[in-house]
Coordinates of C-alpha atoms in Angstrom, one line a residue:
Chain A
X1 CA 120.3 155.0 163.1
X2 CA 118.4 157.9 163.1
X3 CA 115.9 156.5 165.7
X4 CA 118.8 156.7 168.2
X5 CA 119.3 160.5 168.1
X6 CA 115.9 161.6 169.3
X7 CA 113.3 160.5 171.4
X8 CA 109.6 159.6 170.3
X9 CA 108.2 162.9 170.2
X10 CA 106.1 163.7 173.0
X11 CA 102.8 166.3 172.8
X12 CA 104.9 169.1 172.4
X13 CA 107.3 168.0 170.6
X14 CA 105.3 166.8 168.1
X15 CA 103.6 170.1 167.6
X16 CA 106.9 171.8 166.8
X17 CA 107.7 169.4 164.5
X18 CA 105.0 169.9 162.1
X19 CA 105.7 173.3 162.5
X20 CA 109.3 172.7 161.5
X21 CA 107.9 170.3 158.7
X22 CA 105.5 172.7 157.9
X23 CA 108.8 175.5 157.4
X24 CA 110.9 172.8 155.8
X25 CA 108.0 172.7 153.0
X26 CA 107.1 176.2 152.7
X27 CA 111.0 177.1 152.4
X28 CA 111.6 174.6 149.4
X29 CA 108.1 175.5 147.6
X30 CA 109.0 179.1 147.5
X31 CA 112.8 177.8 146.3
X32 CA 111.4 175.6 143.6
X33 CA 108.1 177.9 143.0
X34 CA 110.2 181.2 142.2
X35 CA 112.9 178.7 140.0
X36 CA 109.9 177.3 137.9
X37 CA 108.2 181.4 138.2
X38 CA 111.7 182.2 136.5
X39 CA 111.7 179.6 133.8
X40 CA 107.8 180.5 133.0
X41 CA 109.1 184.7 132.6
X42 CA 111.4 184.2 130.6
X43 CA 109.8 181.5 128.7
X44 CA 111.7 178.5 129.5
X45 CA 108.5 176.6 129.3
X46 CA 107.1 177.9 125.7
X47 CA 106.6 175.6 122.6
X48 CA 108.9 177.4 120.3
X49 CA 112.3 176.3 122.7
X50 CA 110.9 172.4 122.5
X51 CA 109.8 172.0 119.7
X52 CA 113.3 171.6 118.4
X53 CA 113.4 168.3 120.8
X54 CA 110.0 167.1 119.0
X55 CA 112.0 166.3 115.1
X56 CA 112.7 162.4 114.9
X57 CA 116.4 163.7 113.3
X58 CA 116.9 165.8 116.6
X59 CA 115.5 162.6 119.0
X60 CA 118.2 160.4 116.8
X61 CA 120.7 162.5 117.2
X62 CA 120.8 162.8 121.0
X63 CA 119.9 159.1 121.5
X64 CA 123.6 158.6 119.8
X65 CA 124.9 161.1 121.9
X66 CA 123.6 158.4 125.0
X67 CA 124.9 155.8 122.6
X68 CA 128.3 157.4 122.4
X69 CA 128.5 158.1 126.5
X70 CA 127.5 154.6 127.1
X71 CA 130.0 153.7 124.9
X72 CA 132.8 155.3 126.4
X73 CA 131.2 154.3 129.6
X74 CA 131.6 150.8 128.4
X75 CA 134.9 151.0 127.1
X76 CA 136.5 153.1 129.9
X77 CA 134.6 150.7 132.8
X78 CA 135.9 147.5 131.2
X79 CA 139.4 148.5 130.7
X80 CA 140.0 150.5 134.2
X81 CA 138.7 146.6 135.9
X82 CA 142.1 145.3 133.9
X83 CA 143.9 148.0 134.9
X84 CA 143.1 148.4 137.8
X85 CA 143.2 144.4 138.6
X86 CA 146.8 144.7 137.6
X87 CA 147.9 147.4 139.4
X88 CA 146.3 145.9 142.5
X89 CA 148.1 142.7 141.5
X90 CA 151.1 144.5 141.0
X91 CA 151.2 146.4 144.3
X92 CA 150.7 143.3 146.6
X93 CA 153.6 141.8 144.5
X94 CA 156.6 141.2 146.6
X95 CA 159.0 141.8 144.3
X96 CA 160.3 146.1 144.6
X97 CA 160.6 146.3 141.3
X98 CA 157.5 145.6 140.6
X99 CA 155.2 146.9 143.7
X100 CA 157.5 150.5 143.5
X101 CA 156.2 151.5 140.0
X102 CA 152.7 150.4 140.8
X103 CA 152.3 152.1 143.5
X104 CA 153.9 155.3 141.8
X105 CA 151.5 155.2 139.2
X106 CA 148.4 154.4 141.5
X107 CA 149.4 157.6 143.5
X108 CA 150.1 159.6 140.3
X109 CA 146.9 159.4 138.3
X110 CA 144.9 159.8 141.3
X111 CA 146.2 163.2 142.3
X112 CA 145.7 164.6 139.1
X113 CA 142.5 166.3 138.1
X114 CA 140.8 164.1 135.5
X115 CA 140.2 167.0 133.0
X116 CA 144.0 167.8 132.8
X117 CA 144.5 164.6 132.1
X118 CA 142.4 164.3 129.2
X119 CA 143.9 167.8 127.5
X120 CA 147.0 165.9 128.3
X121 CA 146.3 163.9 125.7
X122 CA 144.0 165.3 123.5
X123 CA 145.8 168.5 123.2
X124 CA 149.3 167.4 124.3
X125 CA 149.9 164.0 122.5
X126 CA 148.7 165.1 118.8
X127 CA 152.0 167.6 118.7
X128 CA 154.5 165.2 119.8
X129 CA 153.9 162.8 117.0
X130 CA 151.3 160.3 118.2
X131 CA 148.8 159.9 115.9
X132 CA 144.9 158.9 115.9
X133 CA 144.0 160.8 119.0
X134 CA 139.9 161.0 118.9
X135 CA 138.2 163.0 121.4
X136 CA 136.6 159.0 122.2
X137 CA 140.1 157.7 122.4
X138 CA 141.3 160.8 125.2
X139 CA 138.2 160.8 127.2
X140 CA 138.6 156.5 127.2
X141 CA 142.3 156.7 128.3
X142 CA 141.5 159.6 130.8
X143 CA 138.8 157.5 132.4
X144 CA 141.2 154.6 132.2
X145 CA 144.1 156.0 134.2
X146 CA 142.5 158.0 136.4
X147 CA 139.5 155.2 137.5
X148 CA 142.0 151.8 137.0
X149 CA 144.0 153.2 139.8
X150 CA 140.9 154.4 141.9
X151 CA 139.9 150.9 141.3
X152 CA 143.6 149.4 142.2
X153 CA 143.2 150.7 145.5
X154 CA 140.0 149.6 146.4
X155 CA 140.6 145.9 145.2
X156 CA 144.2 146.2 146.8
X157 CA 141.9 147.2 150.7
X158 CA 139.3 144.4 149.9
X159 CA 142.6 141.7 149.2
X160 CA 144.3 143.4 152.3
X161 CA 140.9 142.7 154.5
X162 CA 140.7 139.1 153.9
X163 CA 141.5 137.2 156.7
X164 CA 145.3 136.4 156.4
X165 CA 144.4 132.6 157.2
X166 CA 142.6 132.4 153.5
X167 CA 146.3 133.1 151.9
X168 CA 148.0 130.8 154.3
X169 CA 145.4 127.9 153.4
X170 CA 146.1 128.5 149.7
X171 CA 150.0 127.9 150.0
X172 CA 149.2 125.0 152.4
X173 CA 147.2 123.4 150.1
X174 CA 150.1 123.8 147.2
X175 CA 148.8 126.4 145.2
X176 CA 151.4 128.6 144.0
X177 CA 151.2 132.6 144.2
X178 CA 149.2 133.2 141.5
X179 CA 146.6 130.4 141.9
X180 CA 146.4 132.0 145.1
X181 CA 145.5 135.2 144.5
X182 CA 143.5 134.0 141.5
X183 CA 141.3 131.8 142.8
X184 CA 141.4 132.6 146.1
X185 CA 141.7 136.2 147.3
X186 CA 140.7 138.1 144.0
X187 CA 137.5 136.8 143.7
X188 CA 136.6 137.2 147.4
X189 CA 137.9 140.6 147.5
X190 CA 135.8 141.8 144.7
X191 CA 132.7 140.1 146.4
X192 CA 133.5 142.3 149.7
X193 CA 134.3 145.6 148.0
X194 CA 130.9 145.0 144.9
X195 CA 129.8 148.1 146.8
X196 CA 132.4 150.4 146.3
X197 CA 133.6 149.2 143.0
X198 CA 129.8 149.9 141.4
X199 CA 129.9 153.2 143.5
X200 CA 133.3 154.0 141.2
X201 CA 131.0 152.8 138.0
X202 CA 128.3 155.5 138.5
X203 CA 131.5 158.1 138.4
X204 CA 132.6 156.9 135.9
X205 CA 129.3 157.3 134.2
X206 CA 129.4 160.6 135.0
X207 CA 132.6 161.4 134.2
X208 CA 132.0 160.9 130.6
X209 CA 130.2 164.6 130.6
X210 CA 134.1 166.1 130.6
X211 CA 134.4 164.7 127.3
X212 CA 132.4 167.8 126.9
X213 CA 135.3 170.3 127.2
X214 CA 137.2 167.6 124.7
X215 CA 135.1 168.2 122.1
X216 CA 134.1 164.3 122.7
X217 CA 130.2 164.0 120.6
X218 CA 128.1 163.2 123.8
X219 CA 125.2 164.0 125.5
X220 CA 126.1 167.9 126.9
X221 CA 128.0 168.4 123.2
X222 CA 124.5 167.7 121.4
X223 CA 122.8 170.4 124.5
X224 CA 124.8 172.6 123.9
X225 CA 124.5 172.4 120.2
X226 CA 120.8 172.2 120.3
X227 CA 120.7 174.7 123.0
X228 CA 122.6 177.5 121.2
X229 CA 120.5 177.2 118.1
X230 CA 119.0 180.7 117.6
X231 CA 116.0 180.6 115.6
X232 CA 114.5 178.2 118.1
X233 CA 114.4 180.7 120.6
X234 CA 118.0 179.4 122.2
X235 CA 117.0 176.5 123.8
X236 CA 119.7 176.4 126.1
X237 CA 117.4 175.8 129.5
X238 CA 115.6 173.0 128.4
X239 CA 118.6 171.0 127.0
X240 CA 120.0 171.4 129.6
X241 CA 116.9 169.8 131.5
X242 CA 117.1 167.1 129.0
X243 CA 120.4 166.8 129.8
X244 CA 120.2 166.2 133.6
X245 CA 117.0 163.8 132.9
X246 CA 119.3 161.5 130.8
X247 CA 121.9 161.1 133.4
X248 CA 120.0 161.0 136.7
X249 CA 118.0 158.6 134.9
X250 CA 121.2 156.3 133.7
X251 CA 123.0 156.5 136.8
X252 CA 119.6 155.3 138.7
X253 CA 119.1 152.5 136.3
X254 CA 123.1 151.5 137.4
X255 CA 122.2 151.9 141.1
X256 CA 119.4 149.5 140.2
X257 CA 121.6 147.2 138.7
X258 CA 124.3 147.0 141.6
X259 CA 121.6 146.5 144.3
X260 CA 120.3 143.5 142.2
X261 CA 123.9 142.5 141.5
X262 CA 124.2 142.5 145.4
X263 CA 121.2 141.1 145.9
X264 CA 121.8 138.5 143.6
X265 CA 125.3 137.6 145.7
X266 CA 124.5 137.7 149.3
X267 CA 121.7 135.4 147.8
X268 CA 123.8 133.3 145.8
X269 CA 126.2 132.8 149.1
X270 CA 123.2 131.7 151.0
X271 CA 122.6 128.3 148.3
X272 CA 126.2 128.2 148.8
X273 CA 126.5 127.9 152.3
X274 CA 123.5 125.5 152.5
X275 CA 124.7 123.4 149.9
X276 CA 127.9 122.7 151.6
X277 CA 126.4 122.2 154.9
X278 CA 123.9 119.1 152.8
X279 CA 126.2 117.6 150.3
X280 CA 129.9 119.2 150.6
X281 CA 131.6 116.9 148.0
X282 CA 129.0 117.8 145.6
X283 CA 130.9 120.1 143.0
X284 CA 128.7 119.9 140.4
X285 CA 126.3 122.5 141.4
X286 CA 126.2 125.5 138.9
X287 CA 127.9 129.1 139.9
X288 CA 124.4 130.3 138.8
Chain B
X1 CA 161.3 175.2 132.8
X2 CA 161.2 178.0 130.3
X3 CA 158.1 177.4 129.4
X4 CA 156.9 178.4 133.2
X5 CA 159.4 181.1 133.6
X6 CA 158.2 182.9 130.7
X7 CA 154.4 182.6 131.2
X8 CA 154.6 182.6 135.0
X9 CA 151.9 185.6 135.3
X10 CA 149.7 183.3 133.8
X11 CA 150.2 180.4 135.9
X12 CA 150.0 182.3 139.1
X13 CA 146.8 184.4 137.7
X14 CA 145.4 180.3 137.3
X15 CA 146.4 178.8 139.8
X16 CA 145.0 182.4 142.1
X17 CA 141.8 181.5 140.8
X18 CA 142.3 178.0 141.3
X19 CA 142.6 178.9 145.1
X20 CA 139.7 181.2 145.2
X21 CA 137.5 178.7 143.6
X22 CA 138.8 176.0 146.2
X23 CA 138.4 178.1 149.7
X24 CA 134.8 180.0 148.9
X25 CA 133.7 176.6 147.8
X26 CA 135.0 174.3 150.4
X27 CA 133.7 176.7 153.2
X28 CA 130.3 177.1 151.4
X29 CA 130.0 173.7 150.8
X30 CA 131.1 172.7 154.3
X31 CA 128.2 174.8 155.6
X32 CA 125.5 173.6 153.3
X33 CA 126.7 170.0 153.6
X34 CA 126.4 170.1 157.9
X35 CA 122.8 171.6 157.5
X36 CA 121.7 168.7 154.6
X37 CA 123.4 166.1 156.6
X38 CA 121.7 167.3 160.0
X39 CA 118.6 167.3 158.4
X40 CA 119.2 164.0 156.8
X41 CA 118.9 162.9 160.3
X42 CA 116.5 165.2 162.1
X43 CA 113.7 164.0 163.7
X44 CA 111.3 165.8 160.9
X45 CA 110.4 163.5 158.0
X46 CA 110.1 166.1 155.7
X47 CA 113.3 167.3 156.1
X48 CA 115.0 163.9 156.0
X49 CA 113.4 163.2 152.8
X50 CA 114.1 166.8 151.5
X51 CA 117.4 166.1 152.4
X52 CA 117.4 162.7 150.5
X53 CA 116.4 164.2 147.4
X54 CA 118.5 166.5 147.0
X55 CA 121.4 164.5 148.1
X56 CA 120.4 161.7 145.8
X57 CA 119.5 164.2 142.7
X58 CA 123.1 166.2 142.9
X59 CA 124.7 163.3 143.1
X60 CA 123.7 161.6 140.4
X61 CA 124.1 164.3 138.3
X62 CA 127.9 165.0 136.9
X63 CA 129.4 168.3 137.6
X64 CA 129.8 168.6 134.2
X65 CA 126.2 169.3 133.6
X66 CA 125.6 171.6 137.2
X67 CA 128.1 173.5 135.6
X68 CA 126.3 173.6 132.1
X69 CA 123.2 175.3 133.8
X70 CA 125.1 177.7 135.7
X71 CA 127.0 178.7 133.4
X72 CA 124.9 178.6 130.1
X73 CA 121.5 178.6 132.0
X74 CA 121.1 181.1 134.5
X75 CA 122.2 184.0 132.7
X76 CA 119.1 183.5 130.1
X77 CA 116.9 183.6 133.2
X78 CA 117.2 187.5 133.6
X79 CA 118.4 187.5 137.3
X80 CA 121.2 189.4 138.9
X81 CA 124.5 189.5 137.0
X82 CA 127.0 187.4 138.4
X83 CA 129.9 186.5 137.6
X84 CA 131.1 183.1 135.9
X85 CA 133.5 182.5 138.8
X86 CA 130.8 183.2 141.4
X87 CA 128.6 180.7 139.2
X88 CA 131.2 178.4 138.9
X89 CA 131.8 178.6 143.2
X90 CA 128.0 178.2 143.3
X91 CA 128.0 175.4 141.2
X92 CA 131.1 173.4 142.9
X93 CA 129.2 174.1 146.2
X94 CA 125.9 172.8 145.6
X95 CA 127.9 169.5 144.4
X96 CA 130.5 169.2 147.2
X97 CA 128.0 169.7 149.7
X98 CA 126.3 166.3 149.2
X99 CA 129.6 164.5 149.8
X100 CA 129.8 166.5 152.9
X101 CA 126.3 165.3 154.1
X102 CA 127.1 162.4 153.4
X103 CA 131.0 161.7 155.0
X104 CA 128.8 163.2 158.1
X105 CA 126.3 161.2 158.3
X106 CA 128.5 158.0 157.8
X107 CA 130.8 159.9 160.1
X108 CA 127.8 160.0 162.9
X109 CA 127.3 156.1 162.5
X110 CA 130.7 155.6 163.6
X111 CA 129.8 156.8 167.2
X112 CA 128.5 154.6 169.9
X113 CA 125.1 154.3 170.3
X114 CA 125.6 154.6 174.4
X115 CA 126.8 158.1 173.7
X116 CA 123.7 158.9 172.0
X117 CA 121.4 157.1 174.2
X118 CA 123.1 159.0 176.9
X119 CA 123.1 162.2 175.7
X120 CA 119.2 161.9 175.6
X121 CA 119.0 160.2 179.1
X122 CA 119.8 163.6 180.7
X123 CA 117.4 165.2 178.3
X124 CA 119.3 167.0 175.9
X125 CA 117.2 167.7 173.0
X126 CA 117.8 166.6 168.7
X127 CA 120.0 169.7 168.2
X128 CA 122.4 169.7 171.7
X129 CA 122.3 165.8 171.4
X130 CA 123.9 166.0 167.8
X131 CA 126.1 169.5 168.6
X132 CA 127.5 168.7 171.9
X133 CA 128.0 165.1 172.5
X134 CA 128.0 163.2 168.3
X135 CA 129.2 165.7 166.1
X136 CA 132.3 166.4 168.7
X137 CA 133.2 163.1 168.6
X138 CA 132.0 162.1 164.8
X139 CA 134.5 164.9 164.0
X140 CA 137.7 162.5 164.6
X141 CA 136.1 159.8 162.2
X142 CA 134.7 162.4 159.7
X143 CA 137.9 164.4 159.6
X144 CA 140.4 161.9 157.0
X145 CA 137.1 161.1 154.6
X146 CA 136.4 164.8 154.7
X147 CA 139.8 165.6 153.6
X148 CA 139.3 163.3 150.3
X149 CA 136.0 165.4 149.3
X150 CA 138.2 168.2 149.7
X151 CA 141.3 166.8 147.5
X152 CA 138.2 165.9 144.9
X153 CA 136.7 169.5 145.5
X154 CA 140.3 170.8 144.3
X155 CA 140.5 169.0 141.4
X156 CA 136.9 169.1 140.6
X157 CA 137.5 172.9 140.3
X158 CA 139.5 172.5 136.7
X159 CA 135.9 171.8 135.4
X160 CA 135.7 175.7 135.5
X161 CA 138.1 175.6 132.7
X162 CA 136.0 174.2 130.7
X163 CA 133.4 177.2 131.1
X164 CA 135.4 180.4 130.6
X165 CA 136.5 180.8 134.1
X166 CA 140.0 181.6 133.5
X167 CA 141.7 179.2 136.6
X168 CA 144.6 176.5 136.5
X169 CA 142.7 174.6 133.5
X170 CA 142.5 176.8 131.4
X171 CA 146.3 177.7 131.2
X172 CA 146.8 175.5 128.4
X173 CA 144.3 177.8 125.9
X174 CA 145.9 180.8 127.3
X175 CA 149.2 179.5 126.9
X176 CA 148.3 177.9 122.7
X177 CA 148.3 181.3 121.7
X178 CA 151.5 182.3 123.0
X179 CA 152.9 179.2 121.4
X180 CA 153.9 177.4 123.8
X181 CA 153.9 173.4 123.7
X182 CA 150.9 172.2 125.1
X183 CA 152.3 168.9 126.4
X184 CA 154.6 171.1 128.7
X185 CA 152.2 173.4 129.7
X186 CA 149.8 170.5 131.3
X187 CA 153.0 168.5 132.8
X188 CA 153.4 172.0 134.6
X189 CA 149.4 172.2 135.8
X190 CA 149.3 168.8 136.6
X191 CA 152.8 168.8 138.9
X192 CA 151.2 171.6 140.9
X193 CA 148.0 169.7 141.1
X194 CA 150.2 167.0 142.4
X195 CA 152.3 168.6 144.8
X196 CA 148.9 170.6 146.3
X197 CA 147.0 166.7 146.5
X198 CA 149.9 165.7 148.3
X199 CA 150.0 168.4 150.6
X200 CA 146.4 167.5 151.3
X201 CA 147.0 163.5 151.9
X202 CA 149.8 164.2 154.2
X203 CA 147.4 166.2 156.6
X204 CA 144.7 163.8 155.8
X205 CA 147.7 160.8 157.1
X206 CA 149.0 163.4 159.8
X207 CA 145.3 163.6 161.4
X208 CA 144.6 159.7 160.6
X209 CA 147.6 158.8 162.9
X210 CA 146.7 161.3 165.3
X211 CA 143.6 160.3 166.3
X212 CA 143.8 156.8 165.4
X213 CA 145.2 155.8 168.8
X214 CA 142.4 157.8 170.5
X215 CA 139.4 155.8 171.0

């Protein structure tokens, strides 16, 4: 796209560009040079605030700190597909009783600010009687509600994109509502929105840092804990780098595995498609 | 009811802060965001792939953990003294501005390529071309998606509260120590958050149908 805003740089053109690119460099070297020139002052970069990071007991600890976001991750990912699944369900359904509350709750958990949410029941539940509230179960739940109706919406728009003939050959072939939306929009929706619905994953992934202000044991709680210890040197900088290291590196490794995922379909629809076109009766061909 | 009668000074000091943190941020961040996402597609490679970078850096990273260095970080580094709201504003901007750059740029697809190709047929240069003839018209399309970053921008700034900047989050902990029932106190928060994300979609439908017709 970009190609289309600007014409090949002629003589002139070209010389102020490297100019400019020449600028554009010199402008984030002295950003990033007097950052790092600020880290070396005031010692960000000495042994004494690392070598905490360097005792196996400290290295175990924060590997089940990841262990703990992934966890939630997991949990939280797994159950906002149900949830959301069955609001999306819920809000196509034709019946008012039904589709009304759905689409109350879709609207309601997305306007409100995921953190509040998760005091909401950390802090809020434990008083009113309800027992075995764990920072995991309130940043889990938060995640839930707040990403299963994200997630509702954006299967709800890729079943709302289909072609309306792909419903209508479903009933005409006998199936009833449910087969229909089973077998026939659901899984095509999902295949149209992969994008978006991995997109919601990596927030979701990072979403697990507010279990920080819950008091939920993951990666930031260990920084923070490791950073604030005084006699090695308060660490705080550097945990924090760790920190960001883990994260950017987790959320890449996702990204990596929804472009393969998408690979992997548009790739998979290909066989498909030329199957069908040299043996269509054959059924027998593996959903590899 | 009481419970927000009684403590109302608290709520409005929150929610004040709430609406300071919002504005300085979303302006900030609108600026910062139109100067990534025009370099994101300038004609200068370096400044595309700075602009990558950092786009793809920040957003990767949760606010969580921006905030975390602002807040815990860059006072140990011995510059000037500022304050945890202006670090929190700081933080929130350098986040929301890669959304920005990015609704832009997507918002800059959405315009034909004629216009563009036209634009550069009577010999406007990178900077008119994008100024005068795309962004105008990018602005329809970019205008409903922009509203969303904002709505996230808003609640994104209750992450404050989780790093001593006293704002609409952190009512609750204000609140404990008057007593008051914590479950009430958030229902309270969270209404408001609700009734201000509503306000928000309705302009966001309002501009949606008003320039849907349009081209």
């Amino acid at each position: 796209m970009s190609s289309v805003l600007f014409d090949a740089p002629g003589p002139k053109a070209v010389r102020r560009n490297r100019w400019l690119a020449v600028g554009t460099v010199i402008v984030v070297l002295a950003v990033a040079g007097f950052i790092i020139y600020k880290f070396a002052e005031t010692g960000q970069f000495s042994a004494v605030k690392w070598r905490i990071f360097t005792f196996p007991l400290v290295q175990q600890t924060i590997l089940g700190a990841i262990g703990n976001t992934l966890q939630a991750f997991g949990a939280a990912t797994v159950l906002s597909l149900l949830l959301g699944l069955v609001l999306a369900v819920g809000r196509l359904s034709e019946r008012r009783w039904i589709n009304t509350p759905c689409h109350w709750f879709t609207e309601l958990f997305r306007a409100i600010p995921l953190l509040i949410l998760m005091m909401m029941i950390y802090y809020g539940l434990p008083p009113l009687g309800v027992q075995g509230i764990t920072p995991f179960v309130a940043v889990v739940a938060g995640l839930t509600l707040y990403n299963g109706s994200v997630l509702a919406e954006v299967f709800r728009a890729g079943i709302e994109s289909l072609p309306r003939g792909q419903a209508e050959a479903g009933y005409a072939i006998g199936l009833t509502k449910s087969r229909v939306m089973g077998s026939i929009l659901l899984p095509q929706a999902v295949r149209a929105m992969m994008p978006v619905i991995v997109a919601q994953l990596v927030v979701i992934l990072k979403d697990t840092a507010l279990g920080f202000i819950v008091t939920y044991d993951e990666i930031l709680f260990q920084a923070k804990f490791f950073g604030s210890q005084v006699q090695y040197g308060s660490p705080i900088i550097p945990a924090a780098m760790v920190a960001a290291v883990i994260y950017i590196g987790l959320c890449l490794i996702l990204a990596g595995v929804a472009k393969w995922v998408e690979w992997r379909m548009s790739h998979d629809r290909k066989i498909a498609k030329g199957t069908h076109m040299v043996a269509p009766a054959d059924a027998t061909i593996p959903q590899a | 009811m009481d419970t927000l009668l009684n403590n109302l000074d608290i709520f409005t000091t929150g929610f004040k802060n709430t609406a300071i943190l919002f504005i300085f941020s979303a302006v900030f961040a609108l600026i910062l965001g139109t100067i990534v996402g025009g370099m994101r597609v300038s004609p200068v490679p370096v400044m595309r792939a700075v602009g990558t970078v950092y786009v793809n850096t920040v957003r990767n990273t949760p606010l969580t953990l921006i905030f975390f260095f602002f807040i815990f970080g860059y006072p140990k580094l011995g510059l000037a003294d500022l304050s945890y709201s202006t670090l929190a504003i700081i933080a929130l901007t350098l986040y929301t501005a890669t959304y920005v750059a990015e609704t832009l740029r997507a918002g800059i697809n959405t315009v034909p390529l004629g216009q563009a190709e036209a634009a550069r047929a009577i010999g406007l240069p990178f900077v008119q071309t994008l100024s005068l003839v795309i962004l105008p018209q990018a602005f329809r399309a970019v205008m409903p998606p922009m509203i969303s970053v904002f709505i996230a921008l808003l609640k994104n700034t209750t992450v404050a509260a989780g790093f001593s900047v006293a704002e609409a989050g952190a009512i609750r902990a204000n609140l404990s120590e008057r007593g008051e029932p914590a479950m009430v106190v958030l229902l309270w928060v969270a209404f408001v958050f609700v009734i201000l994300v509503a306000l928000l979609s309705a302009l966001q439908h309002y501009f949606e149908r008003k320039w849907k017709v349009a081209r």
